[in-house]
Coordinates of C-alpha atoms and ligand atoms in Angstrom, one line a residue:
X8 CA 0.0 0.0 0.0
X9 CA 1.3 3.4 -0.9
X10 CA 0.3 6.9 0.3
X11 CA -0.1 9.0 -2.8
X12 CA -0.6 12.8 -2.9
X13 CA -3.1 13.6 -5.6
X14 CA -3.0 17.2 -6.7
X15 CA -6.4 18.1 -8.2
X16 CA -7.9 15.1 -6.5
X17 CA -11.3 16.9 -6.3
X18 CA -11.4 17.2 -10.1
X19 CA -12.9 14.9 -12.7
X20 CA -10.0 12.6 -13.5
X21 CA -8.3 13.2 -10.2
X22 CA -11.4 12.0 -8.1
X23 CA -11.8 8.9 -10.3
X24 CA -8.1 8.1 -9.8
X25 CA -8.5 8.5 -6.0
X26 CA -11.3 5.9 -6.1
X27 CA -9.2 3.5 -8.2
X28 CA -6.2 3.9 -5.9
X29 CA -8.4 3.1 -2.9
X30 CA -9.8 0.1 -4.6
X31 CA -6.3 -1.1 -5.3
X32 CA -5.4 -0.8 -1.6
X33 CA -3.5 2.5 -1.7
X34 CA -4.2 5.6 0.3
X35 CA -4.8 8.8 -1.8
X36 CA -4.4 12.2 -0.1
X37 CA -6.2 14.9 -2.0
X38 CA -4.4 18.3 -2.4
X39 CA -6.8 20.8 -3.9
X40 CA -7.7 24.5 -3.6
X41 CA -11.3 23.9 -5.0
X42 CA -10.8 26.7 -7.6
X43 CA -12.1 24.2 -10.2
X44 CA -12.5 21.1 -8.0
X45 CA -15.7 20.1 -6.3
X46 CA -16.3 18.9 -2.7
X47 CA -18.9 16.5 -4.0
X48 CA -16.2 14.7 -5.9
X49 CA -14.1 14.0 -2.7
X50 CA -13.8 10.3 -2.0
X51 CA -11.6 10.5 1.0
X52 CA -11.3 12.5 4.2
X53 CA -7.5 12.7 3.7
X54 CA -7.5 16.2 2.3
X55 CA -5.1 19.1 2.4
X56 CA -6.7 22.3 1.2
X57 CA -3.9 24.2 -0.3
X58 CA -2.6 26.0 -3.3
X59 CA 0.2 25.0 -5.6
X60 CA 1.1 28.7 -5.9
X61 CA 2.2 28.5 -2.2
X62 CA 5.2 26.2 -1.8
X63 CA 4.7 26.0 2.0
X64 CA 1.2 24.4 1.4
X65 CA 2.8 21.6 -0.7
X66 CA 5.5 21.0 1.8
X67 CA 3.0 20.8 4.6
X68 CA 1.0 18.2 2.6
X69 CA 4.2 16.2 1.9
X70 CA 5.4 16.3 5.5
X71 CA 2.0 15.6 7.1
X72 CA 1.6 12.2 5.4
X73 CA 4.3 9.5 4.6
X74 CA 3.9 10.2 0.8
X75 CA 5.7 7.8 -1.5
X76 CA 4.5 9.2 -4.8
X77 CA 2.5 12.2 -6.3
X78 CA -0.1 12.2 -9.0
X79 CA -0.3 15.7 -10.5
X80 CA -3.6 16.6 -12.1
X81 CA -4.1 20.2 -10.9
X82 CA -3.9 22.6 -13.8
X83 CA -5.9 24.8 -16.1
X84 CA -7.2 22.7 -19.0
X85 CA -9.3 24.6 -21.4
X86 CA -7.8 24.8 -24.8
X87 CA -10.0 27.7 -25.9
X88 CA -9.2 29.7 -22.8
X89 CA -5.5 29.1 -23.3
X90 CA -5.8 30.9 -26.7
X91 CA -7.4 33.9 -25.0
X92 CA -5.2 34.0 -21.9
X93 CA -1.8 32.4 -22.5
X94 CA -0.4 34.1 -19.4
X95 CA -2.7 32.1 -17.1
X96 CA -1.5 28.8 -18.7
X97 CA 2.2 29.6 -18.7
X98 CA 2.2 31.3 -15.3
X99 CA 0.1 28.9 -13.3
X100 CA 0.6 25.5 -15.0
X101 CA 4.4 25.9 -15.1
X102 CA 5.0 27.7 -11.8
X103 CA 2.7 25.3 -9.9
X104 CA 4.5 22.3 -11.4
X105 CA 7.9 23.8 -10.6
X106 CA 6.7 24.5 -7.0
X107 CA 5.6 20.9 -6.7
X108 CA 8.8 19.5 -8.0
X109 CA 10.9 21.6 -5.7
X110 CA 8.8 20.8 -2.7
X111 CA 9.1 17.1 -3.5
X112 CA 12.9 17.5 -3.8
X113 CA 13.1 19.1 -0.4
X114 CA 10.8 16.5 1.2
X115 CA 12.6 13.6 -0.4
X116 CA 9.7 12.4 -2.6
X117 CA 10.9 11.6 -6.1
X118 CA 8.1 9.7 -7.9
X119 CA 5.5 11.4 -9.9
X120 CA 2.8 10.5 -12.4
X121 CA 1.9 13.5 -14.6
X122 CA -1.5 14.1 -16.2
X123 CA -0.5 15.1 -19.8
X124 CA -2.5 15.3 -23.0
X125 CA -2.6 14.4 -26.7
X126 CA -2.6 18.2 -27.2
X127 CA 1.2 17.9 -26.9
X128 CA 1.2 16.4 -30.4
X129 CA -0.5 19.4 -32.1
X130 CA -1.8 18.6 -35.6
X131 CA -0.9 15.0 -36.1
X132 CA 1.1 14.0 -39.1
X133 CA 0.1 10.4 -38.6
X134 CA -3.1 8.9 -37.1
X135 CA -3.3 6.9 -34.9
X136 CA -0.6 8.8 -33.0
X137 CA 2.3 6.8 -31.5
X138 CA 4.3 8.1 -28.5
X139 CA 7.3 8.6 -30.9
X140 CA 5.3 11.1 -32.9
X141 CA 6.9 14.6 -32.8
X142 CA 5.4 17.0 -30.2
X143 CA 4.4 20.3 -31.7
X144 CA 1.5 21.8 -29.6
X145 CA -0.6 24.5 -31.2
X146 CA -1.9 26.3 -28.1
X147 CA -0.7 27.5 -24.7
X148 CA -2.4 24.6 -22.9
X149 CA -0.5 22.0 -25.0
X150 CA 2.7 24.1 -24.7
X151 CA 2.4 24.2 -20.9
X152 CA 1.9 20.5 -20.6
X153 CA 4.9 19.7 -22.9
X154 CA 7.1 22.1 -20.9
X155 CA 6.2 20.2 -17.7
X156 CA 7.2 17.0 -19.5
X157 CA 10.6 18.6 -20.2
X158 CA 10.8 19.7 -16.5
X159 CA 10.3 16.1 -15.5
X160 CA 13.0 14.8 -17.8
X161 CA 15.4 17.5 -16.4
X162 CA 14.5 16.6 -12.8
X163 CA 15.1 13.0 -13.6
X164 CA 18.6 13.7 -14.9
X165 CA 19.5 16.2 -12.2
X166 CA 17.8 14.8 -9.1
X167 CA 17.0 11.2 -9.8
X168 CA 13.3 11.8 -10.2
X169 CA 11.2 9.0 -11.6
X170 CA 8.1 10.0 -13.6
X171 CA 5.5 8.6 -15.9
X172 CA 3.6 11.1 -18.1
X173 CA 0.2 9.9 -19.3
X174 CA -1.1 11.6 -22.4
X175 CA -4.9 11.3 -22.4
X176 CA -7.1 11.4 -25.4
X177 CA -10.8 12.3 -24.7
X178 CA -11.7 11.6 -21.0
X179 CA -15.3 10.7 -20.8
X180 CA -17.9 8.7 -18.9
X181 CA -18.4 8.4 -15.1
X182 CA -17.9 6.0 -12.3
X183 CA -19.8 2.8 -13.2
X184 CA -21.4 2.9 -9.7
X185 CA -22.4 6.6 -10.2
X186 CA -20.7 7.8 -7.0
X187 CA -18.9 10.6 -8.9
X188 CA -18.7 11.8 -12.5
X189 CA -17.8 14.7 -14.8
X190 CA -18.2 18.3 -13.4
X191 CA -16.8 21.4 -14.9
X192 CA -17.8 25.0 -14.6
X193 CA -18.1 26.2 -17.3
X194 CA -18.8 22.9 -19.0
X195 CA -17.4 22.9 -22.5
X196 CA -17.1 19.2 -23.2
X197 CA -19.1 17.5 -25.9
X198 CA -20.9 14.7 -23.9
X199 CA -22.1 16.7 -21.0
X200 CA -23.2 19.5 -23.4
X201 CA -25.2 17.0 -25.4
X202 CA -27.0 16.1 -22.1
X203 CA -27.5 19.7 -21.2
X204 CA -29.2 20.2 -24.6
X205 CA -31.4 17.2 -24.0
X206 CA -32.3 18.5 -20.5
X207 CA -33.1 22.0 -21.9
X208 CA -30.3 23.6 -19.9
X209 CA -28.9 25.0 -23.2
X210 CA -31.1 25.6 -26.3
X211 CA -29.1 23.3 -28.5
X212 CA -25.9 21.4 -28.9
X213 CA -23.7 23.4 -31.3
X214 CA -21.7 21.2 -33.7
X215 CA -18.4 23.0 -34.2
X216 CA -17.8 22.5 -37.9
X217 CA -19.4 20.1 -40.4
X218 CA -16.8 20.5 -43.2
X219 CA -13.9 18.5 -41.8
X220 CA -12.2 16.0 -44.1
X221 CA -13.9 13.1 -42.2
X222 CA -16.6 10.7 -43.5
X223 CA -19.5 12.7 -42.0
X224 CA -17.7 16.1 -41.9
X225 CA -17.5 16.4 -38.1
X226 CA -14.4 15.9 -35.9
X227 CA -13.4 12.4 -34.8
X228 CA -12.0 11.8 -31.3
X229 CA -10.8 8.8 -29.3
X230 CA -13.1 8.7 -26.2
X231 CA -11.6 6.9 -23.3
X232 CA -13.6 6.1 -20.1
X233 CA -12.4 7.9 -17.0
X234 CA -12.4 4.6 -15.0
X235 CA -9.9 3.2 -17.6
X236 CA -7.8 6.4 -17.3
X237 CA -7.9 5.9 -13.5
X238 CA -6.8 2.3 -13.8
X239 CA -3.8 3.4 -15.9
X240 CA -2.7 5.6 -13.1
X241 CA -2.8 2.7 -10.7
X242 CA -0.8 0.6 -13.2
X243 CA 1.7 3.5 -13.6
X244 CA 2.1 3.7 -9.9
X245 CA 2.9 0.0 -9.7
X246 CA 5.5 0.4 -12.4
X247 CA 7.1 3.5 -10.8
X248 CA 7.4 1.8 -7.4
X249 CA 8.7 -1.4 -8.9
X250 CA 11.2 -0.2 -11.5
X251 CA 11.2 3.6 -11.9
X252 CA 10.1 5.6 -14.9
X253 CA 11.0 8.1 -17.5
X254 CA 8.1 7.0 -19.7
X255 CA 5.4 8.6 -21.8
X256 CA 2.2 6.6 -22.5
X257 CA -0.7 7.5 -24.7
X258 CA -4.1 6.5 -23.2
X259 CA -6.8 6.0 -25.8
X260 CA -8.6 3.1 -27.5
X261 CA -7.4 3.7 -31.0
X262 CA -11.0 3.8 -32.2
X263 CA -12.5 7.1 -33.2
X264 CA -16.1 8.5 -33.2
X265 CA -17.4 11.6 -34.9
X266 CA -19.5 14.3 -33.2
X267 CA -22.5 13.0 -35.2
X268 CA -21.9 9.4 -34.1
X269 CA -21.9 10.6 -30.5
X270 CA -25.2 12.4 -31.0
X271 CA -26.8 9.3 -32.5
X272 CA -25.6 7.1 -29.6
X273 CA -26.7 9.7 -27.0
X274 CA -30.2 9.7 -28.5
X275 CA -30.2 5.9 -28.4
X276 CA -29.0 5.7 -24.7
X277 CA -31.3 8.5 -23.4
X278 CA -34.3 7.8 -25.7
X279 CA -34.4 11.6 -26.2
X280 CA -33.9 13.8 -29.2
X281 CA -30.9 16.1 -29.1
X282 CA -31.6 19.6 -30.4
X283 CA -28.6 20.7 -32.5
X284 CA -27.4 23.6 -34.5
X285 CA -24.4 24.0 -36.7
X286 CA -21.7 26.5 -36.0
X287 CA -18.2 27.3 -37.2
X288 CA -15.1 25.2 -36.5
X289 CA -13.6 25.8 -33.1
X290 CA -10.1 27.2 -33.1
X291 CA -7.4 24.6 -32.8
X292 CA -9.5 21.5 -33.3
X293 CA -7.7 18.9 -35.5
X294 CA -10.1 16.8 -37.7
X295 CA -9.1 13.5 -36.1
X296 CA -7.2 12.5 -33.0
X297 CA -6.7 8.8 -32.3
X298 CA -4.2 7.1 -30.0
X299 CA -1.8 4.3 -30.5
X300 CA -1.6 2.9 -27.0
X301 CA 0.5 -0.2 -27.6
X302 CA 3.2 1.0 -25.1
X303 CA 0.6 1.2 -22.2
X304 CA -0.6 -2.3 -23.1
X305 CA 2.9 -3.7 -23.2
X306 CA 4.5 -1.9 -20.2
X307 CA 1.5 -1.2 -17.9
X308 CA -0.6 -4.3 -18.9
X309 CA -3.4 -1.7 -19.5
X310 CA -6.4 -2.8 -21.4
X311 CA -9.5 -0.5 -21.4
X312 CA -12.5 -2.2 -19.9
X313 CA -15.2 0.5 -20.0
X314 CA -14.5 2.4 -23.1
X315 CA -17.1 1.2 -25.6
X316 CA -19.3 4.1 -26.7
X317 CA -22.5 2.7 -25.1
X318 CA -20.8 2.3 -21.7
X319 CA -19.3 5.8 -21.8
X320 CA -22.6 7.4 -22.6
X321 CA -24.7 5.2 -20.2
X322 CA -22.4 5.9 -17.2
X323 CA -22.2 9.6 -18.1
X324 CA -26.0 9.9 -18.5
X325 CA -26.6 8.2 -15.2
X326 CA -24.3 10.6 -13.4
X327 CA -25.7 13.6 -15.3
X328 CA -29.2 12.7 -14.1
X329 CA -28.1 12.2 -10.5
X330 CA -26.0 15.3 -10.4
X331 CA -28.7 17.5 -11.9
X332 CA -31.6 15.7 -10.0
X333 CA -33.4 14.9 -13.2
Ligands
UDP6 N1 -17.7 19.8 -29.8 C1 -18.8 20.3 -30.4 N2 -19.7 21.0 -29.7 C2 -19.5 21.3 -28.4 C3 -18.3 20.7 -27.7 C4 -17.5 20.0 -28.5 O1 -19.0 20.1 -31.6 O2 -20.3 21.9 -27.8 C5 -16.7 19.0 -30.6 C6 -15.3 19.5 -30.6 O3 -15.1 20.4 -31.7 C7 -14.4 18.3 -30.7 C8 -15.3 17.2 -30.0 O4 -16.6 17.7 -29.9 O5 -14.3 17.9 -32.0 C9 -14.8 16.9 -28.6 O6 -14.7 18.2 -27.9 P1 -14.4 18.3 -26.3 O7 -14.4 19.7 -26.0 O8 -15.3 17.4 -25.6 O9 -12.9 17.6 -26.1 P2 -11.5 18.0 -26.8 O10 -11.4 17.2 -28.1 O11 -11.5 19.5 -27.1 O12 -10.5 17.6 -25.8

């Protein structure tokens, strides 16, 4: 059993990872400032309310518990916002990661799993995207995540840090037992917005572009269930503790679905019609993003269990109804 500090443990992927760590016999300790996290997503009472902008808060968390490893989720993660406000992404995401690494160094903790993204690849030259694909992000969000990956490599060389960076594709779905699920404010992601349109919370789901070079003209993404992402963190922890790191893994299914396919499946799962309207393309959206996740299968023995489209939408819909008291 390992004590694991989870920054952003009250966020969407962070909270599901805390559950998976607990179920695997570990003890997650949440570090969160609740700027974007939610108390209703807390799955443990082991909580340090603190801010990564304040190094003393992190040192307090690391010294109050016998922490063996850190999972770092806390960051700003809206691509669109990062176009408008690059300062926020460079300043906070980079400074907070640096504060965390320095605090870990001072407290003698050298193992970290980092929540990275397929946005580090930018516009892919090859799809599905292997880990060896060149990284060339096209927005401040992707740049900030790639910079943190570099930090990790430098800390590994200089200070014997061991890291695993997990590059997620489209996180989706909710805890299969509906204890927790996706929450963002504002909510920008496709699946919850489809449900918001169904529930009348927004007038219609806007499809961002129908003229992409894809079979039905809408963007194709690789949707990976959040419980599968959480399981990959547990597997990454096992690997870090057993043999160290220095690795980058893509986490996706390799199978893609278009916006229109998601709408069709959502209508089937909910039995309701989705009101839609067509809008322009969203800045920085590549036509198709799909993962090659062979390395995770090989080195983490990671096989997605919940990532079929029906399971993603069914679990997400159950959570959405519970969360919104529908
Ligand atoms: N999308 C859309 N309408 C929305 C939200 C998203 O058409 O209201 C599209 C978006 O252009 C992308 C896909 O749905 O092709 C997934 O977007 P999301 O924001 O969920 O995840 P991202 O791919 O940006 O990580």
